Amino acid sequence: MNLKGKHLIDPNDLTLEELDSVFTLAQDMEKEPAKYENLCSGKILATLFYEPSTRTRLSFESAMLRMGGNILGFADANTSSVRKGESISDTIRVLDGYSDIAVIRHPREGAPKLASNFSAVPVINGGDGGHQHPTQTLTDLLTIKNLKGEIKNLRVALCGDLKYGRTVHSLIKTLSRYEGMSFCLISPPQLKMPSYIKEYVANEYNVEIVETENLEDVINEVDILYMTRIQKERFFNEEDYLKLKNSYILTRDKIKDSRSDMLIMHPLPRVNEIDYSVDDDQRAVYFKQAKYGVYVRMSLMAHLLGVI
Ligand code: NCD
C-alpha cells in the first residue's frame, strides 16, 4: 500500500483497500503503541486552523507527538498573517518549507483542496465549511469496525443538521461504498441532507435511503444512531437557529426500546442533542469514538508520510 505523498481532501481519495490498511494499522497502534513511538521522529506536522476546533486539532497533534514527531501551526487565524490579508496559497507555499505534512481546517468549502494544489507536502482536509470532513469519517469507520467487527449490512440513522453538517456528508458518502448499508435521514425540513449528496449515493451505490422528521419513527430499528449538533455558525441569522436548536434531544427514555447492540455516535462537540444521562448507557460510544480518532490519524499520517 503506497499512499506516500497523497493528499486527503475528500473521503473518496482513498480506495476501500486503502481505508482498510489505515484501519488495520490504527488497530495495531492502539494495541502496541510502543512499537510506533519513534516512527515519525524528525517529522513535523503543521496545523492550520482557520476555524475553531478541539478534537480535530488536538487529536492530530497528539497523534504526531505519540509517533515521536513535532508540531507547529496556529489555532486561530487572527494570530497569523491571515489577519494581514495573506492568501491560503501563499501560506501553504511557505509552510511546506517548514513541515512534512499539513492539516487545514477552513470555513470556506474547497479551501484545503486549493491549498493542496500549491503544496509540496501532503495536505489533509480537517473540515471545510459545510462540505466534507474526511478524517472524522475515518474515525467513525474505525469506531464501527472496532465495535461491530465489520462495516457491512448496517442500518444507519443520521440525525440533526444534515444540511450544514460536514461530518454526515463525508460519512454517508463513504459508508455507502460498503456492502448492504441503508440509511435513515432524520432532520427538520430546513436542514435536510443536500440533494446532490443523496442523488450521488443513490445513483452510484444504489443504497436505500428514507427521510423523516421524527427520530421516534426509526430509533428502534437501527444499528447505529449518529447524532449531530445544529451547526449554529453556518446559519445566516440567529432567529432561524433558535427555532431549530432543540429539534432533537436524545434521552434515556427515547432509547429504552432501541436495539441492545445499537451504537450511539456523535462527532462532538455536543450542545444539547444528547442528554448527559445517556452517557452511562453502554450503547453511548462517543467518547470512545473521540479516542479512536487519535489512532486513525496516527495511521493516516504514517501512510501519507510513507514511513510504514
Ligand atoms: C465536527 C466538525 O468540526 O465538523 N467536529 C469535529 O471535528 N469532531 C462536528 C461539529 O462541529 O459539530
PDB file of C-alpha atoms and ligand atoms in Angstrom:
ATOM      1  CA  MET A   1       0.000   0.000   0.000  1.00  0.00           C
ATOM      2  CA  ASN A   2       1.733   3.170  -1.071  1.00  0.00           C
ATOM      3  CA  LEU A   3      -0.005   6.356  -0.031  1.00  0.00           C
ATOM      4  CA  LYS A   4       3.197   8.362   0.285  1.00  0.00           C
ATOM      5  CA  GLY A   5       2.759  11.980  -0.758  1.00  0.00           C
ATOM      6  CA  LYS A   6      -1.009  11.746  -1.310  1.00  0.00           C
ATOM      7  CA  HIS A   7      -3.428  14.410  -0.084  1.00  0.00           C
ATOM      8  CA  LEU A   8      -6.671  13.573   1.727  1.00  0.00           C
ATOM      9  CA  ILE A   9      -9.263  16.140   0.697  1.00  0.00           C
ATOM     10  CA  ASP A  10     -12.330  14.006   0.075  1.00  0.00           C
ATOM     11  CA  PRO A  11     -13.033  10.579   1.625  1.00  0.00           C
ATOM     12  CA  ASN A  12     -13.171   9.143  -1.909  1.00  0.00           C
ATOM     13  CA  ASP A  13      -9.449   9.905  -2.260  1.00  0.00           C
ATOM     14  CA  LEU A  14      -8.887   6.555  -0.539  1.00  0.00           C
ATOM     15  CA  THR A  15      -9.987   3.208  -2.006  1.00  0.00           C
ATOM     16  CA  LEU A  16     -11.695   0.649   0.224  1.00  0.00           C
ATOM     17  CA  GLU A  17      -8.451  -1.311   0.293  1.00  0.00           C
ATOM     18  CA  GLU A  18      -6.513   1.771   1.385  1.00  0.00           C
ATOM     19  CA  LEU A  19      -9.106   2.525   4.049  1.00  0.00           C
ATOM     20  CA  ASP A  20      -8.717  -0.994   5.317  1.00  0.00           C
ATOM     21  CA  SER A  21      -4.960  -0.610   5.525  1.00  0.00           C
ATOM     22  CA  VAL A  22      -5.397   2.615   7.538  1.00  0.00           C
ATOM     23  CA  PHE A  23      -7.768   0.851   9.974  1.00  0.00           C
ATOM     24  CA  THR A  24      -5.570  -2.230  10.394  1.00  0.00           C
ATOM     25  CA  LEU A  25      -2.533  -0.145  11.281  1.00  0.00           C
ATOM     26  CA  ALA A  26      -4.643   2.068  13.595  1.00  0.00           C
ATOM     27  CA  GLN A  27      -5.797  -1.051  15.457  1.00  0.00           C
ATOM     28  CA  ASP A  28      -2.208  -2.186  15.924  1.00  0.00           C
ATOM     29  CA  MET A  29      -1.172   1.298  17.048  1.00  0.00           C
ATOM     30  CA  GLU A  30      -3.782   1.127  19.777  1.00  0.00           C
ATOM     31  CA  LYS A  31      -2.694  -2.371  20.830  1.00  0.00           C
ATOM     32  CA  GLU A  32       1.054  -1.804  20.783  1.00  0.00           C
ATOM     33  CA  PRO A  33       1.779   1.943  20.896  1.00  0.00           C
ATOM     34  CA  ALA A  34       5.414   1.435  21.948  1.00  0.00           C
ATOM     35  CA  LYS A  35       6.206  -0.078  18.546  1.00  0.00           C
ATOM     36  CA  TYR A  36       5.419   3.237  16.886  1.00  0.00           C
ATOM     37  CA  GLU A  37       6.771   5.819  19.315  1.00  0.00           C
ATOM     38  CA  ASN A  38       9.664   6.854  17.064  1.00  0.00           C
ATOM     39  CA  LEU A  39       8.001   6.262  13.723  1.00  0.00           C
ATOM     40  CA  CYS A  40       7.836   9.968  12.872  1.00  0.00           C
ATOM     41  CA  SER A  41      10.923  11.249  14.622  1.00  0.00           C
ATOM     42  CA  GLY A  42      12.231  14.220  12.680  1.00  0.00           C
ATOM     43  CA  LYS A  43       8.857  14.814  11.006  1.00  0.00           C
ATOM     44  CA  ILE A  44       6.835  17.986  11.506  1.00  0.00           C
ATOM     45  CA  LEU A  45       3.068  18.373  11.271  1.00  0.00           C
ATOM     46  CA  ALA A  46       1.667  21.845  10.512  1.00  0.00           C
ATOM     47  CA  THR A  47      -1.855  22.504  11.809  1.00  0.00           C
ATOM     48  CA  LEU A  48      -3.516  25.445  10.069  1.00  0.00           C
ATOM     49  CA  PHE A  49      -6.839  26.050  11.764  1.00  0.00           C
ATOM     50  CA  TYR A  50      -8.849  28.947  10.367  1.00  0.00           C
ATOM     51  CA  GLU A  51     -11.913  27.779  12.328  1.00  0.00           C
ATOM     52  CA  PRO A  52     -12.383  26.624  15.943  1.00  0.00           C
ATOM     53  CA  SER A  53     -11.566  23.037  16.827  1.00  0.00           C
ATOM     54  CA  THR A  54     -10.776  20.970  19.888  1.00  0.00           C
ATOM     55  CA  ARG A  55     -10.746  17.331  18.862  1.00  0.00           C
ATOM     56  CA  THR A  56      -9.510  17.505  15.324  1.00  0.00           C
ATOM     57  CA  ARG A  57      -6.511  19.733  16.001  1.00  0.00           C
ATOM     58  CA  LEU A  58      -5.573  18.193  19.324  1.00  0.00           C
ATOM     59  CA  SER A  59      -6.014  14.625  18.093  1.00  0.00           C
ATOM     60  CA  PHE A  60      -3.755  15.363  15.115  1.00  0.00           C
ATOM     61  CA  GLU A  61      -1.187  16.928  17.426  1.00  0.00           C
ATOM     62  CA  SER A  62      -1.417  14.073  19.918  1.00  0.00           C
ATOM     63  CA  ALA A  63      -1.099  11.590  17.042  1.00  0.00           C
ATOM     64  CA  MET A  64       2.100  13.190  15.757  1.00  0.00           C
ATOM     65  CA  LEU A  65       3.601  13.549  19.246  1.00  0.00           C
ATOM     66  CA  ARG A  66       2.821   9.883  20.011  1.00  0.00           C
ATOM     67  CA  MET A  67       4.866   8.891  16.964  1.00  0.00           C
ATOM     68  CA  GLY A  68       7.842  10.992  18.097  1.00  0.00           C
ATOM     69  CA  GLY A  69       7.284  13.843  15.641  1.00  0.00           C
ATOM     70  CA  ASN A  70       6.840  17.568  16.200  1.00  0.00           C
ATOM     71  CA  ILE A  71       4.057  20.060  15.592  1.00  0.00           C
ATOM     72  CA  LEU A  72       3.666  23.701  14.679  1.00  0.00           C
ATOM     73  CA  GLY A  73       0.848  25.886  13.468  1.00  0.00           C
ATOM     74  CA  PHE A  74      -1.960  28.140  14.578  1.00  0.00           C
ATOM     75  CA  ALA A  75      -5.315  27.510  16.197  1.00  0.00           C
ATOM     76  CA  ASP A  76      -6.664  30.952  15.457  1.00  0.00           C
ATOM     77  CA  ALA A  77      -6.197  32.623  12.109  1.00  0.00           C
ATOM     78  CA  ASN A  78      -6.363  36.030  13.815  1.00  0.00           C
ATOM     79  CA  THR A  79      -2.938  35.488  15.305  1.00  0.00           C
ATOM     80  CA  SER A  80      -1.368  34.595  11.936  1.00  0.00           C
ATOM     81  CA  SER A  81      -0.618  36.629   8.819  1.00  0.00           C
ATOM     82  CA  VAL A  82      -4.082  35.810   7.501  1.00  0.00           C
ATOM     83  CA  ARG A  83      -5.048  38.867   9.526  1.00  0.00           C
ATOM     84  CA  LYS A  84      -2.773  40.910   7.262  1.00  0.00           C
ATOM     85  CA  GLY A  85      -4.522  39.560   4.195  1.00  0.00           C
ATOM     86  CA  GLU A  86      -2.266  36.656   3.246  1.00  0.00           C
ATOM     87  CA  SER A  87      -3.886  34.140   0.886  1.00  0.00           C
ATOM     88  CA  ILE A  88      -4.104  30.451   1.718  1.00  0.00           C
ATOM     89  CA  SER A  89      -1.955  29.590  -1.298  1.00  0.00           C
ATOM     90  CA  ASP A  90       0.888  31.823  -0.068  1.00  0.00           C
ATOM     91  CA  THR A  91       0.585  30.477   3.475  1.00  0.00           C
ATOM     92  CA  ILE A  92       0.818  26.875   2.283  1.00  0.00           C
ATOM     93  CA  ARG A  93       3.737  27.579  -0.047  1.00  0.00           C
ATOM     94  CA  VAL A  94       5.711  28.896   2.883  1.00  0.00           C
ATOM     95  CA  LEU A  95       4.503  26.301   5.336  1.00  0.00           C
ATOM     96  CA  ASP A  96       5.582  23.384   3.250  1.00  0.00           C
ATOM     97  CA  GLY A  97       9.156  24.531   3.703  1.00  0.00           C
ATOM     98  CA  TYR A  98       8.602  24.319   7.468  1.00  0.00           C
ATOM     99  CA  SER A  99       6.790  20.986   7.705  1.00  0.00           C
ATOM    100  CA  ASP A 100       6.386  17.487   6.221  1.00  0.00           C
ATOM    101  CA  ILE A 101       2.589  17.248   6.325  1.00  0.00           C
ATOM    102  CA  ALA A 102      -0.229  19.742   6.942  1.00  0.00           C
ATOM    103  CA  VAL A 103      -3.807  19.645   8.161  1.00  0.00           C
ATOM    104  CA  ILE A 104      -6.086  22.536   7.259  1.00  0.00           C
ATOM    105  CA  ARG A 105      -9.490  23.500   8.617  1.00  0.00           C
ATOM    106  CA  HIS A 106     -11.203  26.364   6.886  1.00  0.00           C
ATOM    107  CA  PRO A 107     -14.691  27.931   6.858  1.00  0.00           C
ATOM    108  CA  ARG A 108     -14.653  28.079   3.050  1.00  0.00           C
ATOM    109  CA  GLU A 109     -15.607  24.974   1.123  1.00  0.00           C
ATOM    110  CA  GLY A 110     -12.792  23.842  -1.113  1.00  0.00           C
ATOM    111  CA  ALA A 111     -10.024  25.780   0.688  1.00  0.00           C
ATOM    112  CA  PRO A 112      -7.971  22.654   1.608  1.00  0.00           C
ATOM    113  CA  LYS A 113      -8.307  21.466  -1.993  1.00  0.00           C
ATOM    114  CA  LEU A 114      -6.970  24.789  -3.219  1.00  0.00           C
ATOM    115  CA  ALA A 115      -4.107  24.616  -0.722  1.00  0.00           C
ATOM    116  CA  SER A 116      -3.221  21.100  -1.911  1.00  0.00           C
ATOM    117  CA  ASN A 117      -2.682  22.461  -5.431  1.00  0.00           C
ATOM    118  CA  PHE A 118       0.133  24.628  -4.088  1.00  0.00           C
ATOM    119  CA  SER A 119       1.611  22.225  -1.577  1.00  0.00           C
ATOM    120  CA  ALA A 120       4.634  20.008  -1.954  1.00  0.00           C
ATOM    121  CA  VAL A 121       3.722  18.095   1.219  1.00  0.00           C
ATOM    122  CA  PRO A 122       0.555  16.038   1.876  1.00  0.00           C
ATOM    123  CA  VAL A 123      -2.447  18.191   2.798  1.00  0.00           C
ATOM    124  CA  ILE A 124      -5.245  16.763   4.932  1.00  0.00           C
ATOM    125  CA  ASN A 125      -8.669  18.370   4.979  1.00  0.00           C
ATOM    126  CA  GLY A 126      -9.553  18.941   8.651  1.00  0.00           C
ATOM    127  CA  GLY A 127     -13.040  20.169   7.717  1.00  0.00           C
ATOM    128  CA  ASP A 128     -14.028  22.719   5.052  1.00  0.00           C
ATOM    129  CA  GLY A 129     -17.133  24.760   5.779  1.00  0.00           C
ATOM    130  CA  GLY A 130     -20.315  22.736   5.497  1.00  0.00           C
ATOM    131  CA  HIS A 131     -18.721  20.452   2.919  1.00  0.00           C
ATOM    132  CA  GLN A 132     -16.542  17.489   3.966  1.00  0.00           C
ATOM    133  CA  HIS A 133     -14.660  16.154   6.993  1.00  0.00           C
ATOM    134  CA  PRO A 134     -12.814  13.048   5.832  1.00  0.00           C
ATOM    135  CA  THR A 135     -10.763  12.347   8.971  1.00  0.00           C
ATOM    136  CA  GLN A 136     -13.890  12.397  11.114  1.00  0.00           C
ATOM    137  CA  THR A 137     -15.222   9.752   8.758  1.00  0.00           C
ATOM    138  CA  LEU A 138     -12.076   7.661   9.235  1.00  0.00           C
ATOM    139  CA  THR A 139     -12.663   7.974  12.983  1.00  0.00           C
ATOM    140  CA  ASP A 140     -16.309   6.961  12.599  1.00  0.00           C
ATOM    141  CA  LEU A 141     -15.489   3.976  10.421  1.00  0.00           C
ATOM    142  CA  LEU A 142     -12.775   2.732  12.761  1.00  0.00           C
ATOM    143  CA  THR A 143     -15.282   3.024  15.625  1.00  0.00           C
ATOM    144  CA  ILE A 144     -17.805   0.915  13.719  1.00  0.00           C
ATOM    145  CA  LYS A 145     -15.161  -1.637  12.739  1.00  0.00           C
ATOM    146  CA  ASN A 146     -13.842  -1.932  16.278  1.00  0.00           C
ATOM    147  CA  LEU A 147     -17.231  -2.190  17.937  1.00  0.00           C
ATOM    148  CA  LYS A 148     -19.252  -4.066  15.300  1.00  0.00           C
ATOM    149  CA  GLY A 149     -16.446  -6.219  13.904  1.00  0.00           C
ATOM    150  CA  GLU A 150     -17.057  -5.211  10.308  1.00  0.00           C
ATOM    151  CA  ILE A 151     -18.655  -2.491   8.230  1.00  0.00           C
ATOM    152  CA  LYS A 152     -21.396  -4.420   6.484  1.00  0.00           C
ATOM    153  CA  ASN A 153     -25.190  -4.801   6.439  1.00  0.00           C
ATOM    154  CA  LEU A 154     -25.930  -1.969   8.834  1.00  0.00           C
ATOM    155  CA  ARG A 155     -28.912   0.323   9.082  1.00  0.00           C
ATOM    156  CA  VAL A 156     -27.594   3.759   9.974  1.00  0.00           C
ATOM    157  CA  ALA A 157     -29.597   6.753  11.184  1.00  0.00           C
ATOM    158  CA  LEU A 158     -28.071  10.192  10.723  1.00  0.00           C
ATOM    159  CA  CYS A 159     -29.872  12.752  12.860  1.00  0.00           C
ATOM    160  CA  GLY A 160     -29.773  16.527  13.284  1.00  0.00           C
ATOM    161  CA  ASP A 161     -28.257  19.124  10.994  1.00  0.00           C
ATOM    162  CA  LEU A 162     -27.784  17.151   7.791  1.00  0.00           C
ATOM    163  CA  LYS A 163     -27.636  20.290   5.679  1.00  0.00           C
ATOM    164  CA  TYR A 164     -24.624  22.055   7.166  1.00  0.00           C
ATOM    165  CA  GLY A 165     -23.056  19.080   8.975  1.00  0.00           C
ATOM    166  CA  ARG A 166     -19.903  18.161   7.081  1.00  0.00           C
ATOM    167  CA  THR A 167     -19.343  15.013   9.169  1.00  0.00           C
ATOM    168  CA  VAL A 168     -22.521  13.385   7.880  1.00  0.00           C
ATOM    169  CA  HIS A 169     -21.787  14.403   4.274  1.00  0.00           C
ATOM    170  CA  SER A 170     -18.495  12.553   4.347  1.00  0.00           C
ATOM    171  CA  LEU A 171     -19.898   9.668   6.368  1.00  0.00           C
ATOM    172  CA  ILE A 172     -22.830   8.771   4.092  1.00  0.00           C
ATOM    173  CA  LYS A 173     -20.607   9.044   1.031  1.00  0.00           C
ATOM    174  CA  THR A 174     -18.104   6.618   2.490  1.00  0.00           C
ATOM    175  CA  LEU A 175     -20.426   4.149   4.245  1.00  0.00           C
ATOM    176  CA  SER A 176     -22.390   3.789   1.001  1.00  0.00           C
ATOM    177  CA  ARG A 177     -19.352   2.154  -0.568  1.00  0.00           C
ATOM    178  CA  TYR A 178     -19.644  -0.814   1.824  1.00  0.00           C
ATOM    179  CA  GLU A 179     -21.937  -3.792   1.306  1.00  0.00           C
ATOM    180  CA  GLY A 180     -25.543  -3.818   2.476  1.00  0.00           C
ATOM    181  CA  MET A 181     -25.760  -0.383   4.056  1.00  0.00           C
ATOM    182  CA  SER A 182     -29.027   1.546   4.358  1.00  0.00           C
ATOM    183  CA  PHE A 183     -29.784   4.968   5.808  1.00  0.00           C
ATOM    184  CA  CYS A 184     -32.476   6.844   7.698  1.00  0.00           C
ATOM    185  CA  LEU A 185     -32.026  10.590   7.447  1.00  0.00           C
ATOM    186  CA  ILE A 186     -33.672  12.419  10.332  1.00  0.00           C
ATOM    187  CA  SER A 187     -33.809  16.201  10.225  1.00  0.00           C
ATOM    188  CA  PRO A 188     -36.178  19.158  10.234  1.00  0.00           C
ATOM    189  CA  PRO A 189     -37.272  20.057   6.656  1.00  0.00           C
ATOM    190  CA  GLN A 190     -34.978  23.130   6.732  1.00  0.00           C
ATOM    191  CA  LEU A 191     -31.900  21.015   7.494  1.00  0.00           C
ATOM    192  CA  LYS A 192     -32.233  18.089   5.096  1.00  0.00           C
ATOM    193  CA  MET A 193     -29.233  16.393   3.518  1.00  0.00           C
ATOM    194  CA  PRO A 194     -28.390  18.240   0.264  1.00  0.00           C
ATOM    195  CA  SER A 195     -29.897  16.561  -2.811  1.00  0.00           C
ATOM    196  CA  TYR A 196     -26.567  16.388  -4.599  1.00  0.00           C
ATOM    197  CA  ILE A 197     -25.271  14.020  -1.920  1.00  0.00           C
ATOM    198  CA  LYS A 198     -28.439  11.901  -1.728  1.00  0.00           C
ATOM    199  CA  GLU A 199     -28.546  11.575  -5.506  1.00  0.00           C
ATOM    200  CA  TYR A 200     -24.859  10.734  -5.678  1.00  0.00           C
ATOM    201  CA  VAL A 201     -25.044   7.862  -3.189  1.00  0.00           C
ATOM    202  CA  ALA A 202     -28.359   6.562  -4.518  1.00  0.00           C
ATOM    203  CA  ASN A 203     -27.168   6.525  -8.136  1.00  0.00           C
ATOM    204  CA  GLU A 204     -23.615   5.422  -7.508  1.00  0.00           C
ATOM    205  CA  TYR A 205     -24.180   2.744  -4.877  1.00  0.00           C
ATOM    206  CA  ASN A 206     -27.897   2.034  -5.056  1.00  0.00           C
ATOM    207  CA  VAL A 207     -28.359   2.412  -1.306  1.00  0.00           C
ATOM    208  CA  GLU A 208     -31.771   2.646   0.322  1.00  0.00           C
ATOM    209  CA  ILE A 209     -32.490   5.999   1.953  1.00  0.00           C
ATOM    210  CA  VAL A 210     -35.557   7.002   3.929  1.00  0.00           C
ATOM    211  CA  GLU A 211     -36.131  10.505   5.232  1.00  0.00           C
ATOM    212  CA  THR A 212     -38.184  11.516   8.207  1.00  0.00           C
ATOM    213  CA  GLU A 213     -38.565  14.340  10.678  1.00  0.00           C
ATOM    214  CA  ASN A 214     -39.209  12.034  13.604  1.00  0.00           C
ATOM    215  CA  LEU A 215     -36.460  10.253  15.424  1.00  0.00           C
ATOM    216  CA  GLU A 216     -39.078   8.036  17.085  1.00  0.00           C
ATOM    217  CA  ASP A 217     -40.031   6.564  13.672  1.00  0.00           C
ATOM    218  CA  VAL A 218     -36.741   4.706  13.324  1.00  0.00           C
ATOM    219  CA  ILE A 219     -34.993   4.691  16.691  1.00  0.00           C
ATOM    220  CA  ASN A 220     -35.949   1.086  17.490  1.00  0.00           C
ATOM    221  CA  GLU A 221     -34.793  -0.406  14.216  1.00  0.00           C
ATOM    222  CA  VAL A 222     -31.315   0.976  13.563  1.00  0.00           C
ATOM    223  CA  ASP A 223     -27.854  -0.453  14.259  1.00  0.00           C
ATOM    224  CA  ILE A 224     -26.231   2.958  14.506  1.00  0.00           C
ATOM    225  CA  LEU A 225     -27.659   6.272  15.621  1.00  0.00           C
ATOM    226  CA  TYR A 226     -25.338   9.126  14.611  1.00  0.00           C
ATOM    227  CA  MET A 227     -26.374  12.352  16.328  1.00  0.00           C
ATOM    228  CA  THR A 228     -25.130  15.775  15.217  1.00  0.00           C
ATOM    229  CA  ARG A 229     -25.167  19.309  16.538  1.00  0.00           C
ATOM    230  CA  ILE A 230     -27.222  22.020  14.823  1.00  0.00           C
ATOM    231  CA  GLN A 231     -24.391  23.998  13.165  1.00  0.00           C
ATOM    232  CA  LYS A 232     -25.078  27.426  14.639  1.00  0.00           C
ATOM    233  CA  GLU A 233     -22.140  29.125  12.906  1.00  0.00           C
ATOM    234  CA  ARG A 234     -23.461  28.282   9.419  1.00  0.00           C
ATOM    235  CA  PHE A 235     -26.840  29.988   9.889  1.00  0.00           C
ATOM    236  CA  PHE A 236     -27.446  33.356   8.315  1.00  0.00           C
ATOM    237  CA  ASN A 237     -29.412  34.642  11.278  1.00  0.00           C
ATOM    238  CA  GLU A 238     -29.751  33.783  14.955  1.00  0.00           C
ATOM    239  CA  GLU A 239     -33.543  33.581  14.770  1.00  0.00           C
ATOM    240  CA  ASP A 240     -33.504  30.617  12.390  1.00  0.00           C
ATOM    241  CA  TYR A 241     -31.025  28.841  14.622  1.00  0.00           C
ATOM    242  CA  LEU A 242     -33.103  29.437  17.745  1.00  0.00           C
ATOM    243  CA  LYS A 243     -36.139  27.906  16.034  1.00  0.00           C
ATOM    244  CA  LEU A 244     -34.255  24.709  15.288  1.00  0.00           C
ATOM    245  CA  LYS A 245     -31.766  24.309  18.103  1.00  0.00           C
ATOM    246  CA  ASN A 246     -33.961  21.989  20.172  1.00  0.00           C
ATOM    247  CA  SER A 247     -35.127  19.847  17.240  1.00  0.00           C
ATOM    248  CA  TYR A 248     -33.750  16.606  18.685  1.00  0.00           C
ATOM    249  CA  ILE A 249     -32.811  15.812  22.237  1.00  0.00           C
ATOM    250  CA  LEU A 250     -31.921  12.197  22.893  1.00  0.00           C
ATOM    251  CA  THR A 251     -32.847  10.982  26.365  1.00  0.00           C
ATOM    252  CA  ARG A 252     -32.646   7.622  28.159  1.00  0.00           C
ATOM    253  CA  ASP A 253     -36.370   7.254  27.793  1.00  0.00           C
ATOM    254  CA  LYS A 254     -36.237   7.570  23.996  1.00  0.00           C
ATOM    255  CA  ILE A 255     -33.773   4.685  23.655  1.00  0.00           C
ATOM    256  CA  LYS A 256     -35.432   2.304  26.096  1.00  0.00           C
ATOM    257  CA  ASP A 257     -36.770   0.062  23.303  1.00  0.00           C
ATOM    258  CA  SER A 258     -33.874   0.526  20.888  1.00  0.00           C
ATOM    259  CA  ARG A 259     -31.634  -2.396  19.951  1.00  0.00           C
ATOM    260  CA  SER A 260     -29.361  -3.528  22.759  1.00  0.00           C
ATOM    261  CA  ASP A 261     -26.390  -3.523  20.377  1.00  0.00           C
ATOM    262  CA  MET A 262     -27.124  -0.136  18.808  1.00  0.00           C
ATOM    263  CA  LEU A 263     -24.183   2.285  18.753  1.00  0.00           C
ATOM    264  CA  ILE A 264     -24.940   5.893  19.653  1.00  0.00           C
ATOM    265  CA  MET A 265     -22.288   8.001  17.965  1.00  0.00           C
ATOM    266  CA  HIS A 266     -21.571  11.733  17.818  1.00  0.00           C
ATOM    267  CA  PRO A 267     -18.579  13.572  16.327  1.00  0.00           C
ATOM    268  CA  LEU A 268     -18.671  16.031  19.280  1.00  0.00           C
ATOM    269  CA  PRO A 269     -18.883  18.770  20.432  1.00  0.00           C
ATOM    270  CA  ARG A 270     -22.336  18.087  21.844  1.00  0.00           C
ATOM    271  CA  VAL A 271     -24.571  21.000  22.706  1.00  0.00           C
ATOM    272  CA  ASN A 272     -27.946  19.708  23.902  1.00  0.00           C
ATOM    273  CA  GLU A 273     -28.812  16.966  21.394  1.00  0.00           C
ATOM    274  CA  ILE A 274     -27.802  14.134  23.732  1.00  0.00           C
ATOM    275  CA  ASP A 275     -28.839  14.401  27.351  1.00  0.00           C
ATOM    276  CA  TYR A 276     -25.976  13.752  29.796  1.00  0.00           C
ATOM    277  CA  SER A 277     -27.948  10.880  31.314  1.00  0.00           C
ATOM    278  CA  VAL A 278     -27.406   8.889  28.095  1.00  0.00           C
ATOM    279  CA  ASP A 279     -23.621   8.871  28.649  1.00  0.00           C
ATOM    280  CA  ASP A 280     -23.830   5.948  31.116  1.00  0.00           C
ATOM    281  CA  ASP A 281     -25.722   3.752  28.669  1.00  0.00           C
ATOM    282  CA  GLN A 282     -23.395   1.076  27.265  1.00  0.00           C
ATOM    283  CA  ARG A 283     -24.609   1.954  23.751  1.00  0.00           C
ATOM    284  CA  ALA A 284     -23.216   5.505  24.011  1.00  0.00           C
ATOM    285  CA  VAL A 285     -19.784   5.306  22.376  1.00  0.00           C
ATOM    286  CA  TYR A 286     -18.966   8.934  21.502  1.00  0.00           C
ATOM    287  CA  PHE A 287     -16.088   9.296  23.930  1.00  0.00           C
ATOM    288  CA  LYS A 288     -14.555   6.044  22.704  1.00  0.00           C
ATOM    289  CA  GLN A 289     -15.057   7.354  19.181  1.00  0.00           C
ATOM    290  CA  ALA A 290     -13.051  10.509  20.020  1.00  0.00           C
ATOM    291  CA  LYS A 291     -10.220   8.318  21.342  1.00  0.00           C
ATOM    292  CA  TYR A 292     -10.122   6.202  18.182  1.00  0.00           C
ATOM    293  CA  GLY A 293      -9.629   9.495  16.319  1.00  0.00           C
ATOM    294  CA  VAL A 294      -6.052   9.658  17.575  1.00  0.00           C
ATOM    295  CA  TYR A 295      -5.089   6.168  16.352  1.00  0.00           C
ATOM    296  CA  VAL A 296      -6.695   6.628  12.977  1.00  0.00           C
ATOM    297  CA  ARG A 297      -4.879   9.946  12.486  1.00  0.00           C
ATOM    298  CA  MET A 298      -1.586   8.363  13.540  1.00  0.00           C
ATOM    299  CA  SER A 299      -2.115   5.665  10.957  1.00  0.00           C
ATOM    300  CA  LEU A 300      -3.224   8.110   8.268  1.00  0.00           C
ATOM    301  CA  MET A 301      -0.165  10.332   8.730  1.00  0.00           C
ATOM    302  CA  ALA A 302       2.194   7.336   8.794  1.00  0.00           C
ATOM    303  CA  HIS A 303       0.694   6.239   5.461  1.00  0.00           C
ATOM    304  CA  LEU A 304       0.852   9.687   3.824  1.00  0.00           C
ATOM    305  CA  LEU A 305       4.394  10.278   5.051  1.00  0.00           C
ATOM    306  CA  GLY A 306       5.395   6.862   3.720  1.00  0.00           C
ATOM    307  CA  VAL A 307       7.089   5.826   6.966  1.00  0.00           C
ATOM    308  CA  ILE A 308       5.478   2.391   7.253  1.00  0.00           C
TER     309      ILE A 308
HETATM  310  C1  NCD B   1     -17.270  18.386  13.874  1.00  0.00           C
HETATM  311  C2  NCD B   1     -16.883  19.436  12.844  1.00  0.00           C
HETATM  312  O1  NCD B   1     -15.983  20.228  13.103  1.00  0.00           O
HETATM  313  O2  NCD B   1     -17.487  19.392  11.799  1.00  0.00           O
HETATM  314  N1  NCD B   1     -16.404  18.348  14.979  1.00  0.00           N
HETATM  315  C3  NCD B   1     -15.318  17.514  14.946  1.00  0.00           C
HETATM  316  O3  NCD B   1     -14.425  17.676  14.165  1.00  0.00           O
HETATM  317  N2  NCD B   1     -15.338  16.451  15.786  1.00  0.00           N
HETATM  318  C4  NCD B   1     -18.673  18.415  14.290  1.00  0.00           C
HETATM  319  C5  NCD B   1     -19.275  19.707  14.758  1.00  0.00           C
HETATM  320  O4  NCD B   1     -18.599  20.726  14.909  1.00  0.00           O
HETATM  321  O5  NCD B   1     -20.489  19.682  15.006  1.00  0.00           O
END
